[in-house]
PDB file of C-alpha atoms in Angstrom:
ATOM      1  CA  UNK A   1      11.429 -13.607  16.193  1.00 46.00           C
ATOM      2  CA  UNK A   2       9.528 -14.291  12.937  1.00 49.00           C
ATOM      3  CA  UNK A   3       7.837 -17.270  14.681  1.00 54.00           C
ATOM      4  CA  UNK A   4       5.578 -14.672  16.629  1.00 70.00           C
ATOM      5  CA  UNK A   5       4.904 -11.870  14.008  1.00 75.00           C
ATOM      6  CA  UNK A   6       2.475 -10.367  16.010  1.00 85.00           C
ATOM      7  CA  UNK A   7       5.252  -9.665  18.834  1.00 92.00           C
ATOM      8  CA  UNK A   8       6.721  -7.187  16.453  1.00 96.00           C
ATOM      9  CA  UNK A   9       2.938  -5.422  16.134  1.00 97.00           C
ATOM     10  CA  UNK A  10       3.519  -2.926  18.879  1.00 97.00           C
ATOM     11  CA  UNK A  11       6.380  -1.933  17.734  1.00 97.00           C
ATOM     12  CA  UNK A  12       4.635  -0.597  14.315  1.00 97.00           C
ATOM     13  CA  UNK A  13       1.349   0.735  16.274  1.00 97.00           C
ATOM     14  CA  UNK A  14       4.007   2.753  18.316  1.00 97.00           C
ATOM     15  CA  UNK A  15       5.422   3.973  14.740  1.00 97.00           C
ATOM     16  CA  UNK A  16       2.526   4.628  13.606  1.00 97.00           C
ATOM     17  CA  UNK A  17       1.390   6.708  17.030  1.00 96.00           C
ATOM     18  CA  UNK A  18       4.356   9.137  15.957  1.00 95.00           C
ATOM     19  CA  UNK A  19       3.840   9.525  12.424  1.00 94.00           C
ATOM     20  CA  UNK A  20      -0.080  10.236  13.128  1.00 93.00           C
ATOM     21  CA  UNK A  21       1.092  12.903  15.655  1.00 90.00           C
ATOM     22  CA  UNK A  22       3.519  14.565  13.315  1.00 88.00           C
ATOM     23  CA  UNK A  23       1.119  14.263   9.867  1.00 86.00           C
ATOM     24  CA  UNK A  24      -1.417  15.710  12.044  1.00 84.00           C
ATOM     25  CA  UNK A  25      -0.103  18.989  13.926  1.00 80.00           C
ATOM     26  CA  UNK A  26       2.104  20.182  11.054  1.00 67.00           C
ATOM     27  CA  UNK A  27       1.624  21.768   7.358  1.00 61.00           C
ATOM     28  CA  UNK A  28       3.351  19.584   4.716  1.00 60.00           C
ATOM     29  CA  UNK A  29       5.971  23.101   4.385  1.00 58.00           C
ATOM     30  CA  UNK A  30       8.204  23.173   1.414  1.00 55.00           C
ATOM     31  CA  UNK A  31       7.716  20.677  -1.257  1.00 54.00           C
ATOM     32  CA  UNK A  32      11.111  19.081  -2.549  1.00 64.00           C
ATOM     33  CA  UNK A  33      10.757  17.897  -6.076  1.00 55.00           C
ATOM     34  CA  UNK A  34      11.713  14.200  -6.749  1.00 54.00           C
ATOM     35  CA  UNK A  35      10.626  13.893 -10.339  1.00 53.00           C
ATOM     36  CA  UNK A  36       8.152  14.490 -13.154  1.00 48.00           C
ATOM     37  CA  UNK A  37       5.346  15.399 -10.962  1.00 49.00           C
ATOM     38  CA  UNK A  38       6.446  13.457  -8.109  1.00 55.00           C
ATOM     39  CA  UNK A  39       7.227  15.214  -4.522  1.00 50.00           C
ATOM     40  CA  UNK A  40       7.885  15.224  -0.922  1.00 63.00           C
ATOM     41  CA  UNK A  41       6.655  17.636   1.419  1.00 71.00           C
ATOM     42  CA  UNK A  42       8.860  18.439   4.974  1.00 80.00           C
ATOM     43  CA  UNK A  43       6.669  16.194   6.880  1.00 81.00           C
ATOM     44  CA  UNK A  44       7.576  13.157   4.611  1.00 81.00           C
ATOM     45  CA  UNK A  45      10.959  13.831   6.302  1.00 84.00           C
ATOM     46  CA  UNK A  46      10.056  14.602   9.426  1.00 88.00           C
ATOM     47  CA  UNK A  47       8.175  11.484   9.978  1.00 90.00           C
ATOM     48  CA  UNK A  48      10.833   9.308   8.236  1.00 91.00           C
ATOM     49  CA  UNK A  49      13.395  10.609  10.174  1.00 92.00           C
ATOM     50  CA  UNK A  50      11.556  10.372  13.570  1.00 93.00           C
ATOM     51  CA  UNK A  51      10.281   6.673  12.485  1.00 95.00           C
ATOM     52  CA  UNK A  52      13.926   5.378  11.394  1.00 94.00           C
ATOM     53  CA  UNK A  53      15.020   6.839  15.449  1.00 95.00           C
ATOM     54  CA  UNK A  54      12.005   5.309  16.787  1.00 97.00           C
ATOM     55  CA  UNK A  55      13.063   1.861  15.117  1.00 97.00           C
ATOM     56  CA  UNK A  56      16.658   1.986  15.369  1.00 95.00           C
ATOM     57  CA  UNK A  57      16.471   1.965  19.146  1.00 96.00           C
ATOM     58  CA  UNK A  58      13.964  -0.716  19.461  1.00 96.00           C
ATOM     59  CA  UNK A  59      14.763  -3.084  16.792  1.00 95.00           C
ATOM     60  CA  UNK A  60      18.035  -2.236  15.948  1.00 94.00           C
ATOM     61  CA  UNK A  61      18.838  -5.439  14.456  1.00 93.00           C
ATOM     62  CA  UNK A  62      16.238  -4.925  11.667  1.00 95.00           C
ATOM     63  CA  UNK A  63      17.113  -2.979   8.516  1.00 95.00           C
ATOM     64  CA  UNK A  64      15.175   0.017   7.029  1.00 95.00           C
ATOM     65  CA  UNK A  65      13.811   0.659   4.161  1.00 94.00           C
ATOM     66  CA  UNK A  66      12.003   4.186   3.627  1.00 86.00           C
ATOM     67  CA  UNK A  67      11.175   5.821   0.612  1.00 78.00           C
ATOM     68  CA  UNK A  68      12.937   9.157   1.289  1.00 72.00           C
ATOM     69  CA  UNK A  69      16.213   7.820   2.746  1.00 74.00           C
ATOM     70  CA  UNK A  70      16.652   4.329   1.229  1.00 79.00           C
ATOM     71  CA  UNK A  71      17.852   1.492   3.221  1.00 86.00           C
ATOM     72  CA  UNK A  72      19.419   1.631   6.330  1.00 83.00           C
ATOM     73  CA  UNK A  73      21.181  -1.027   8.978  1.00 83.00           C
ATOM     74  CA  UNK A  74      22.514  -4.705   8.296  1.00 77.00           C
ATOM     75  CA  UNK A  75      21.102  -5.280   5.168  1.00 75.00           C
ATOM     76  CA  UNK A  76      21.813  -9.063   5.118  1.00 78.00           C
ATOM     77  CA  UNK A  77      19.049  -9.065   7.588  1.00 81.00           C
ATOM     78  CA  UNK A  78      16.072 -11.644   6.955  1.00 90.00           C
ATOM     79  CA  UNK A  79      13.907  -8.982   8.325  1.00 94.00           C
ATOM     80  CA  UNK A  80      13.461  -5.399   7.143  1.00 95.00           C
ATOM     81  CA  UNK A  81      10.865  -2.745   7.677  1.00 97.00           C
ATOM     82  CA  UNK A  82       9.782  -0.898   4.957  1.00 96.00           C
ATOM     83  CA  UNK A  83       8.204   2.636   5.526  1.00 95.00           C
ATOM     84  CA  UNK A  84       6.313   5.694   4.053  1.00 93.00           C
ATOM     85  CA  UNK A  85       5.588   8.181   5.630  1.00 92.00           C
ATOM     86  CA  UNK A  86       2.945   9.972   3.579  1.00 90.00           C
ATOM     87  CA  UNK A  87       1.375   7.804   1.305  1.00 92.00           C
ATOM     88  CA  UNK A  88      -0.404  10.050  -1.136  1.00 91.00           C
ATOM     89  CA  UNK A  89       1.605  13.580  -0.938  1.00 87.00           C
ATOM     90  CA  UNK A  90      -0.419  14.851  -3.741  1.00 86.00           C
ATOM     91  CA  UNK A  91      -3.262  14.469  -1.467  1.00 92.00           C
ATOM     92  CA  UNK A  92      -1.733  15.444   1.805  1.00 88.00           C
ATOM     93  CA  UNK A  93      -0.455  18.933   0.423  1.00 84.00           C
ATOM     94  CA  UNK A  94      -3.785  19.974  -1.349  1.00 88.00           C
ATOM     95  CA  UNK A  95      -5.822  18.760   2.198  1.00 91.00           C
ATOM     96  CA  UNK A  96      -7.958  15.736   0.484  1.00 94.00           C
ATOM     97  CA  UNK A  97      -7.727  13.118   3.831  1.00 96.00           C
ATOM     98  CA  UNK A  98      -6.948  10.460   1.584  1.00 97.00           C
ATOM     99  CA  UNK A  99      -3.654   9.761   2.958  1.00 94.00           C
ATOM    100  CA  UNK A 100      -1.560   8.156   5.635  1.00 95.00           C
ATOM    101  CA  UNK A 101       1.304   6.178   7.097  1.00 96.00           C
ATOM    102  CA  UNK A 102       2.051   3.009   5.966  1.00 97.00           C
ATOM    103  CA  UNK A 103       4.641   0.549   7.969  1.00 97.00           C
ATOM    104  CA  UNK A 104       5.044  -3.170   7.094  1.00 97.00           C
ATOM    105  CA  UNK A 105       7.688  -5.830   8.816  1.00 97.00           C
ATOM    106  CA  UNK A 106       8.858  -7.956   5.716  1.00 95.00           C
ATOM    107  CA  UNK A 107      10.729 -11.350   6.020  1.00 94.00           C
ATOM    108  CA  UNK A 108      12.645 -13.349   3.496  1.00 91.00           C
ATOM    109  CA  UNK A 109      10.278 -11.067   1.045  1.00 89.00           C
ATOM    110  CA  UNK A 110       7.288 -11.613   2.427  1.00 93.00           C
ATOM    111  CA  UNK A 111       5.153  -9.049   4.574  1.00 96.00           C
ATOM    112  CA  UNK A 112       4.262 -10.393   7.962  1.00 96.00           C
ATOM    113  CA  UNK A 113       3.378  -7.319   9.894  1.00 97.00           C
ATOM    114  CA  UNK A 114       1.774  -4.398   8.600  1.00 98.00           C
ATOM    115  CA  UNK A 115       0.118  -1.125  10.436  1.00 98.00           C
ATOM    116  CA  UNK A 116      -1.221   1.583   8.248  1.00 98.00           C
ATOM    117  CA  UNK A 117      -2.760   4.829   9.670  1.00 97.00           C
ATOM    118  CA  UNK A 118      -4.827   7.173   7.711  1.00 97.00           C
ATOM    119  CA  UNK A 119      -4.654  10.175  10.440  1.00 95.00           C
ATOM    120  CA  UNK A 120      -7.383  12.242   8.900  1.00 95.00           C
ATOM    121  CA  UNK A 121     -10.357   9.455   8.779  1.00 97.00           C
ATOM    122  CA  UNK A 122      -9.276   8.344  12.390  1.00 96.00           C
ATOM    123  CA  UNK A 123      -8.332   4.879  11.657  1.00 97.00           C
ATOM    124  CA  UNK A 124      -5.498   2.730  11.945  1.00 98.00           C
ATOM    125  CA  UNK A 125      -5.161  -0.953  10.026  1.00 98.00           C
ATOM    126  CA  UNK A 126      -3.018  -3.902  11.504  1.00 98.00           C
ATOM    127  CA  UNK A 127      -1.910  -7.176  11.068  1.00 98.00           C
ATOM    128  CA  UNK A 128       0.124  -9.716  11.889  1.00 97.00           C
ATOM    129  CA  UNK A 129       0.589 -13.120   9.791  1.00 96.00           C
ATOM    130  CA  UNK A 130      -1.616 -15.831  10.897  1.00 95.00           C
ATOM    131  CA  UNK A 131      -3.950 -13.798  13.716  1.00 96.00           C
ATOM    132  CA  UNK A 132      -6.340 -11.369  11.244  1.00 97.00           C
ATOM    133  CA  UNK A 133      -6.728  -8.116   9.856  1.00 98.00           C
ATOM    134  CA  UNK A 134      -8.190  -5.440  12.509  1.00 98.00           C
ATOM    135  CA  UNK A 135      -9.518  -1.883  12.087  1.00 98.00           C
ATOM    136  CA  UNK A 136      -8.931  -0.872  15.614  1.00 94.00           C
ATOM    137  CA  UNK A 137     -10.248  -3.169  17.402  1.00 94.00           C
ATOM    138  CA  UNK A 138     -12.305  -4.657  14.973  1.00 97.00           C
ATOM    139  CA  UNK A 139     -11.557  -7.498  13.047  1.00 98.00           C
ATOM    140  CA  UNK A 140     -12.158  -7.151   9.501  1.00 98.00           C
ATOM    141  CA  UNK A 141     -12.639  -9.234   6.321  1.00 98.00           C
ATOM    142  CA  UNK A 142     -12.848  -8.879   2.741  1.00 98.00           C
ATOM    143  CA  UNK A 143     -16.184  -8.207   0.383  1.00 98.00           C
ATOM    144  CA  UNK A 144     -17.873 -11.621  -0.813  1.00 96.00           C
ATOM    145  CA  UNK A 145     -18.832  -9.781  -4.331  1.00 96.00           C
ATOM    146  CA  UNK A 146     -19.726 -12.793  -6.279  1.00 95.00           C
ATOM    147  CA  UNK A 147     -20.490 -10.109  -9.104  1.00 96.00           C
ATOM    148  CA  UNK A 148     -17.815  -8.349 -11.259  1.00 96.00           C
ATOM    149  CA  UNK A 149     -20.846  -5.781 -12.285  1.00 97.00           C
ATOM    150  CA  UNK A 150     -21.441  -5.448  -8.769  1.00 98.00           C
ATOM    151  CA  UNK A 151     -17.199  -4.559  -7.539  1.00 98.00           C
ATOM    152  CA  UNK A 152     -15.880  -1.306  -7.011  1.00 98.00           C
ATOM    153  CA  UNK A 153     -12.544  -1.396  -8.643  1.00 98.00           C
ATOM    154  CA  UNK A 154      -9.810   1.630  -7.382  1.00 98.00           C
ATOM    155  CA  UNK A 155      -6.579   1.537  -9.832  1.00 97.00           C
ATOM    156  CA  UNK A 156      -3.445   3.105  -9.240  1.00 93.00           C
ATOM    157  CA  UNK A 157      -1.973   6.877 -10.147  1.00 89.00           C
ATOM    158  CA  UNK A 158      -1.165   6.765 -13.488  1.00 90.00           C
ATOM    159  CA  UNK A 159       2.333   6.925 -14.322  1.00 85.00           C
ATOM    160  CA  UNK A 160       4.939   9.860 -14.356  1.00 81.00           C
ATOM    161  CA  UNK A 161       8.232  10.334 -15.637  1.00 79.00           C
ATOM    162  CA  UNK A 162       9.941   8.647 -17.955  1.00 80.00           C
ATOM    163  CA  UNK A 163       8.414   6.242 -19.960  1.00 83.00           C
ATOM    164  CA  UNK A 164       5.240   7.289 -18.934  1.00 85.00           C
ATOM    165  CA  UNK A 165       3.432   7.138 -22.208  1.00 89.00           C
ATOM    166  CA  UNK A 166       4.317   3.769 -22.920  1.00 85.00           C
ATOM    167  CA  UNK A 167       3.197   2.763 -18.992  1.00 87.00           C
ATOM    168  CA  UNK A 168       0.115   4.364 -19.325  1.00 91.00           C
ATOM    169  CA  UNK A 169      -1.252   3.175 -22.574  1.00 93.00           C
ATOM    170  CA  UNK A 170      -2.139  -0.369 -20.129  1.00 93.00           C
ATOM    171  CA  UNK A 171      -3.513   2.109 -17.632  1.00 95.00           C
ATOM    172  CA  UNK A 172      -5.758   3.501 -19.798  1.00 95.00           C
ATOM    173  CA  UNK A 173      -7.342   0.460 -21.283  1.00 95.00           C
ATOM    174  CA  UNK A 174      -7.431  -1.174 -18.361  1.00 96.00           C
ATOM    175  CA  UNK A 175      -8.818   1.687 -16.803  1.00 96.00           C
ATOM    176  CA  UNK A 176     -11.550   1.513 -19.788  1.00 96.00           C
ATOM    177  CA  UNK A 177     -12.133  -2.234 -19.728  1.00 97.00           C
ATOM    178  CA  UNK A 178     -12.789  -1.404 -15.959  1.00 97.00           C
ATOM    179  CA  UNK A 179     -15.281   0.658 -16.822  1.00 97.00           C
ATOM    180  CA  UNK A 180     -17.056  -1.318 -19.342  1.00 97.00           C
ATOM    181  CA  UNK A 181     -17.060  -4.652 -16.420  1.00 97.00           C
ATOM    182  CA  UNK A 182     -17.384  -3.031 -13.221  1.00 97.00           C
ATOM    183  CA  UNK A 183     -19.953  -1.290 -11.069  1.00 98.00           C
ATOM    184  CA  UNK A 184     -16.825   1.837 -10.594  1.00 98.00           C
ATOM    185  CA  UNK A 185     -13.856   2.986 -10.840  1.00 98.00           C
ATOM    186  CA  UNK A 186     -12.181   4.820  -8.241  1.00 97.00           C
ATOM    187  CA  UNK A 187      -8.341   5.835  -8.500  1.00 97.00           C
ATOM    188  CA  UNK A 188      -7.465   7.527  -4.825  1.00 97.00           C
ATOM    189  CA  UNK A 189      -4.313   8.202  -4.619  1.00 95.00           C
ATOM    190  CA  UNK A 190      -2.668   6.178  -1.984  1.00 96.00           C
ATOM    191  CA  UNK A 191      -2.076   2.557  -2.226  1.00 97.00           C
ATOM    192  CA  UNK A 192      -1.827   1.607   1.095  1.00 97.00           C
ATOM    193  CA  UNK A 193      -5.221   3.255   1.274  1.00 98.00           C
ATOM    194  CA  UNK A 194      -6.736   0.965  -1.244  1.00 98.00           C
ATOM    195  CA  UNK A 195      -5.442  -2.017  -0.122  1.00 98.00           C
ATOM    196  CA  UNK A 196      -6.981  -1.201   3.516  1.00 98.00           C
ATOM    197  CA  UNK A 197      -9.883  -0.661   2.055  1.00 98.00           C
ATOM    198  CA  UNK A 198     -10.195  -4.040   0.051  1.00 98.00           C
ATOM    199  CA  UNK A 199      -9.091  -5.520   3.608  1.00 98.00           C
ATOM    200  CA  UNK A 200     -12.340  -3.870   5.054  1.00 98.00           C
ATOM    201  CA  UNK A 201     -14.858  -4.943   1.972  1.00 98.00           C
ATOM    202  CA  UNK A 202     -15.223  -1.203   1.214  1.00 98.00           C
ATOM    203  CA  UNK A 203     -13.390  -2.096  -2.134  1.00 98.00           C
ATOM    204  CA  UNK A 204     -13.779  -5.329  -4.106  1.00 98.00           C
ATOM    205  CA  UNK A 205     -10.193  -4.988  -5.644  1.00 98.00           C
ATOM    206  CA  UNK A 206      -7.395  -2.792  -5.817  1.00 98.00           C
ATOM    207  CA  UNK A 207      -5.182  -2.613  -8.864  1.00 97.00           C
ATOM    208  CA  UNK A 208      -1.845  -1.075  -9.055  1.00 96.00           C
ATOM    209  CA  UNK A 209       0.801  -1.679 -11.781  1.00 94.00           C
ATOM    210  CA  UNK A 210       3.906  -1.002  -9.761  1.00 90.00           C
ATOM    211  CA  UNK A 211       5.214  -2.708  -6.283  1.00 91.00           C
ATOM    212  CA  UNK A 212       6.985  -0.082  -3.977  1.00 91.00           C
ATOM    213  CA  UNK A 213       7.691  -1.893  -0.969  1.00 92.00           C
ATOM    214  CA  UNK A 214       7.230   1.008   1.423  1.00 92.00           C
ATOM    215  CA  UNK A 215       3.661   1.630  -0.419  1.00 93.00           C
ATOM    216  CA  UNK A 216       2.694  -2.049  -0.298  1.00 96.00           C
ATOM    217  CA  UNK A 217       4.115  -4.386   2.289  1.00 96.00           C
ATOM    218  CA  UNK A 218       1.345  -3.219   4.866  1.00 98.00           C
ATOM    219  CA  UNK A 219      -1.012  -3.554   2.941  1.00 98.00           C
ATOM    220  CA  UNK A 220      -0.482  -6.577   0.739  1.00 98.00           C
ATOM    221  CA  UNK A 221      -0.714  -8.434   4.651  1.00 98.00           C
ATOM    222  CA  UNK A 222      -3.872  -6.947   6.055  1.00 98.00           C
ATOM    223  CA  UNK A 223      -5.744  -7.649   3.402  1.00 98.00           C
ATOM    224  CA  UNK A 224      -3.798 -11.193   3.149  1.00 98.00           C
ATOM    225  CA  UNK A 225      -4.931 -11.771   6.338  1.00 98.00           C
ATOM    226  CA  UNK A 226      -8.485 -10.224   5.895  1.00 98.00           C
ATOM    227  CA  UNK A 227      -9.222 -12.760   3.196  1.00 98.00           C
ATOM    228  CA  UNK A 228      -8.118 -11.020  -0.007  1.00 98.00           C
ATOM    229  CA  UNK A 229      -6.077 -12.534  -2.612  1.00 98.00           C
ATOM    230  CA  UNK A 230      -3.274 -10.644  -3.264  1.00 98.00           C
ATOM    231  CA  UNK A 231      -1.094 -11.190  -6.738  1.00 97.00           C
ATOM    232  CA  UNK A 232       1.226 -10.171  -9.820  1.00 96.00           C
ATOM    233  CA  UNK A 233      -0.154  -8.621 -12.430  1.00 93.00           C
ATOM    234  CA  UNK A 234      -0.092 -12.550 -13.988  1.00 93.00           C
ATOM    235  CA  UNK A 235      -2.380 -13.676 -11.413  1.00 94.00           C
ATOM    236  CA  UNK A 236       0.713 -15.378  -9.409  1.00 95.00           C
ATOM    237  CA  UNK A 237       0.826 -14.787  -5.718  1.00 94.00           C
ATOM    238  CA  UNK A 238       2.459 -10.924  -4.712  1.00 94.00           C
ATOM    239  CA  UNK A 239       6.025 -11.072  -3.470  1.00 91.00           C
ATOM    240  CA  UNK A 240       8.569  -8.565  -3.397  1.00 89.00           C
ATOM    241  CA  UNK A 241       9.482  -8.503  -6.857  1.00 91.00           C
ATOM    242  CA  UNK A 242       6.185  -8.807  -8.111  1.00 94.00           C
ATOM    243  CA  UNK A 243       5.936  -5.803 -10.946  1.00 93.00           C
ATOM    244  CA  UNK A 244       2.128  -5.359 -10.081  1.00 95.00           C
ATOM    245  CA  UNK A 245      -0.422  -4.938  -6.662  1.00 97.00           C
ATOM    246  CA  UNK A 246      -3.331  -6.693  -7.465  1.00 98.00           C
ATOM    247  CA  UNK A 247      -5.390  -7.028  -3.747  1.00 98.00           C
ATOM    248  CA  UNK A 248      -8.651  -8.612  -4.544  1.00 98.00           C
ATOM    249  CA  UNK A 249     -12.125  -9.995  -3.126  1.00 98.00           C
ATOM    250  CA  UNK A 250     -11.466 -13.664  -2.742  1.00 97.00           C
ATOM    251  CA  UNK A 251     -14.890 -14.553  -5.577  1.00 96.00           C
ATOM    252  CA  UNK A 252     -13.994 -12.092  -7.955  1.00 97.00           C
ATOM    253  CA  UNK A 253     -10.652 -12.138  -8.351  1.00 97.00           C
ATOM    254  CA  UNK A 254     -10.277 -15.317 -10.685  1.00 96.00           C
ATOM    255  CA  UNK A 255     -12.402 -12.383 -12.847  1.00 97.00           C
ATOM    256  CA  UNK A 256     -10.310  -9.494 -12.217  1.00 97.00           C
ATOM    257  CA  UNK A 257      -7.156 -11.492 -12.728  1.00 97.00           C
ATOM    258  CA  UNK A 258      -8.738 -12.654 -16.557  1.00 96.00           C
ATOM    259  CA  UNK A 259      -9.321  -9.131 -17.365  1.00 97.00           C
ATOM    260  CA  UNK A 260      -6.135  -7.695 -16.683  1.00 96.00           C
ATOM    261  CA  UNK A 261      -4.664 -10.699 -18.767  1.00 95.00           C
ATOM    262  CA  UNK A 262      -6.682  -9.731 -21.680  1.00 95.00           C
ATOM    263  CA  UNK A 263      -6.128  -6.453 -21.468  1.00 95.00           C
ATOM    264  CA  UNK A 264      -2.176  -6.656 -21.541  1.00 92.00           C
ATOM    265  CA  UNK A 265      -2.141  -9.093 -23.913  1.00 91.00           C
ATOM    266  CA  UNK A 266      -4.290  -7.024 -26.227  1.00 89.00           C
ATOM    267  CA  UNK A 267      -1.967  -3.478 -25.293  1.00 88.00           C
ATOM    268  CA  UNK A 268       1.017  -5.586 -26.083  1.00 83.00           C
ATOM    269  CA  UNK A 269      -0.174  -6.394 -29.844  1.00 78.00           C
ATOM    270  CA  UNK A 270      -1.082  -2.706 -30.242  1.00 67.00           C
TER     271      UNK A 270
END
C-alpha cells in the first residue's frame, strides 16, 4: 500500500469533502475549554467524529490519530492518519477564514499523503509522496526568494499554558530577529495554513516551535513535495518527533535555519 501513496489520495480528498461540508453549513456552537486559552468548538467534534466513520470503513486497517479523540485502531500499524478538524479554532469561532481541515497519511513517521482544505478561501491542497504538490488542479511549487530581506516569514501562535513564559521568551526574539532580517512577519493562526502557503510561494518560510502531528503531517508533505525544505528547529530534516516546523523556500532556508540557531543559542544564555 505505501508503494503507491497517491492510491490512498482519494481517500483524504473524500475526508476532506465532508469536513468542508460540515465547517461550512454549521456555527462552531458551544466552545469546550481544553486549556489556558486553548478550545474546541462543536464542529471540531462533529467533523472528527464524522472523519474517524468515514475512515474506519474505508481503511479500517489504518489507525487514527485526531486531536480531539486521540488515537484510535491497531496502533502497531506502520500507517496512521493523523487529523484536525479545525485548524485555527480561534479563528473559526470569531469568523476570520483563516482556517481549515488538515488530513495527512503518515508511515513509519513520515507523511506521505496529505490534503488540507481551507473551506472559506475555496481551496483544497494535496499531495502524495513522489507525484507533486497541487492546489486543485494546479501544481504548485515553492518561492525562489534568493533574498532573506525580500521573505515573508509567518511564525507560529505563541504559546499557552503552562510554561508559557519560558516558551515564549524564544518566540519573542525570534519573532524580533524576524523583524530586524525579513521583509514581514505574519503569525496566522493555523499551521497547516502556513505550510500550504509556503507550498504555493505565497510564504517564503513558515516557523513553528511545536510538531502536532494532526497540525503538521499534511502539510510538512505538500510543501515537501512542492520544493520546500522542511526541518527541526536544528536545521535537521522534520520527522515525527521533531520539537519544531520549520517549512522553508529551498534558497533561503540555509538563512532562516542560521537565524533561528542564533537566536536559541543566544535565549538559552539569557
Amino acid at each position: 500500500m505505501t508503494d503507491a501513496p497517491a492510491s490512498l489520495l482519494p481517500v483524504a480528498l473524500r475526508a476532506a469533502e465532508i469536513a468542508s461540508d460540515l465547517v461550512r453549513t454549521r456555527v462552531p456552537g458551544l466552545l469546550t475549554a481544553k486549556g489556558d486559552r486553548d478550545m474546541a468548538s462543536e464542529v471540531d467534534y462533529a467533523v472528527e467524529r464524522a472523519v474517524r466513520a468515514y475512515l474506519r470503513d474505508r481503511t479500517p486497517d489504518i489507525a487514527i490519530l485526531g486531536e480531539e479523540e486521540g488515537v484510535t485502531g491497531d496502533t502497531k500499524s506502520d500507517l496512521l492518519w493523523a487529523i484536525d478538524p479545525v485548524d485555527g479554532t480561534a479563528n473559526f469561532v470569531r469568523n476570520i477564514p483563516l482556517c481549515g481541515f488538515s488530513i495527512g497519511l503518515i508511515h513509519k513517521g513520515r507523511p506521505i499523503v496529505g490534503v488540507i482544505d481551507l473551506p472559506f478561501l475555496g481551496t483544497r491542497y494535496q499531495a502524495a509522496q513522489h507525484t507533486g504538490a497541487y492546489v486543485g488542479d494546479r501544481r504548485i511549487q515553492a518561492s525562489m526568494t534568493t533574498d532573506l530581506r525580500d521573505a515573508i516569514v509567518a511564525i507560529g501562535d505563541y504559546a499557552v499554558g503552562e510554561g508559557a513564559e519560558a516558551k515564549n521568551r524564544l518566540r519573542l526574539a525570534l519573532t524580533e530577529r524576524l523583524a530586524a532580517n525579513v521583509q514581514r512577519v505574519r503569525m496566522l493562526g493555523s499551521v497547516a495554513l502556513d505550510l500550504a502557503w509556503v507550498a504555493e510561494a505565497r510564504l517564503d518560510a513558515s516557523i513553528t516551535l511545536s510538531n502536532k502531528p494532526w497540525d503538521t503531517a499534511a502539510g510538512v508533505i505538500i510543501a515537501r513535495e512542492a520544493g520546500a525544505k522542511v526541518t527541526d528547529q536544528d536545521g535537521t530534516n522534520y520527522t515525527l518527533e521533531s520539537s519544531a516546523t520549520v517549512g522553508m523556500a529551498p534558497v533561503v532556508a540555509k538563512a532562516i535555519t542560521a537565524l533561528i540557531r542564533e537566536v536559541s543559542q543566544s535565549t538559552a544564555r539569557a
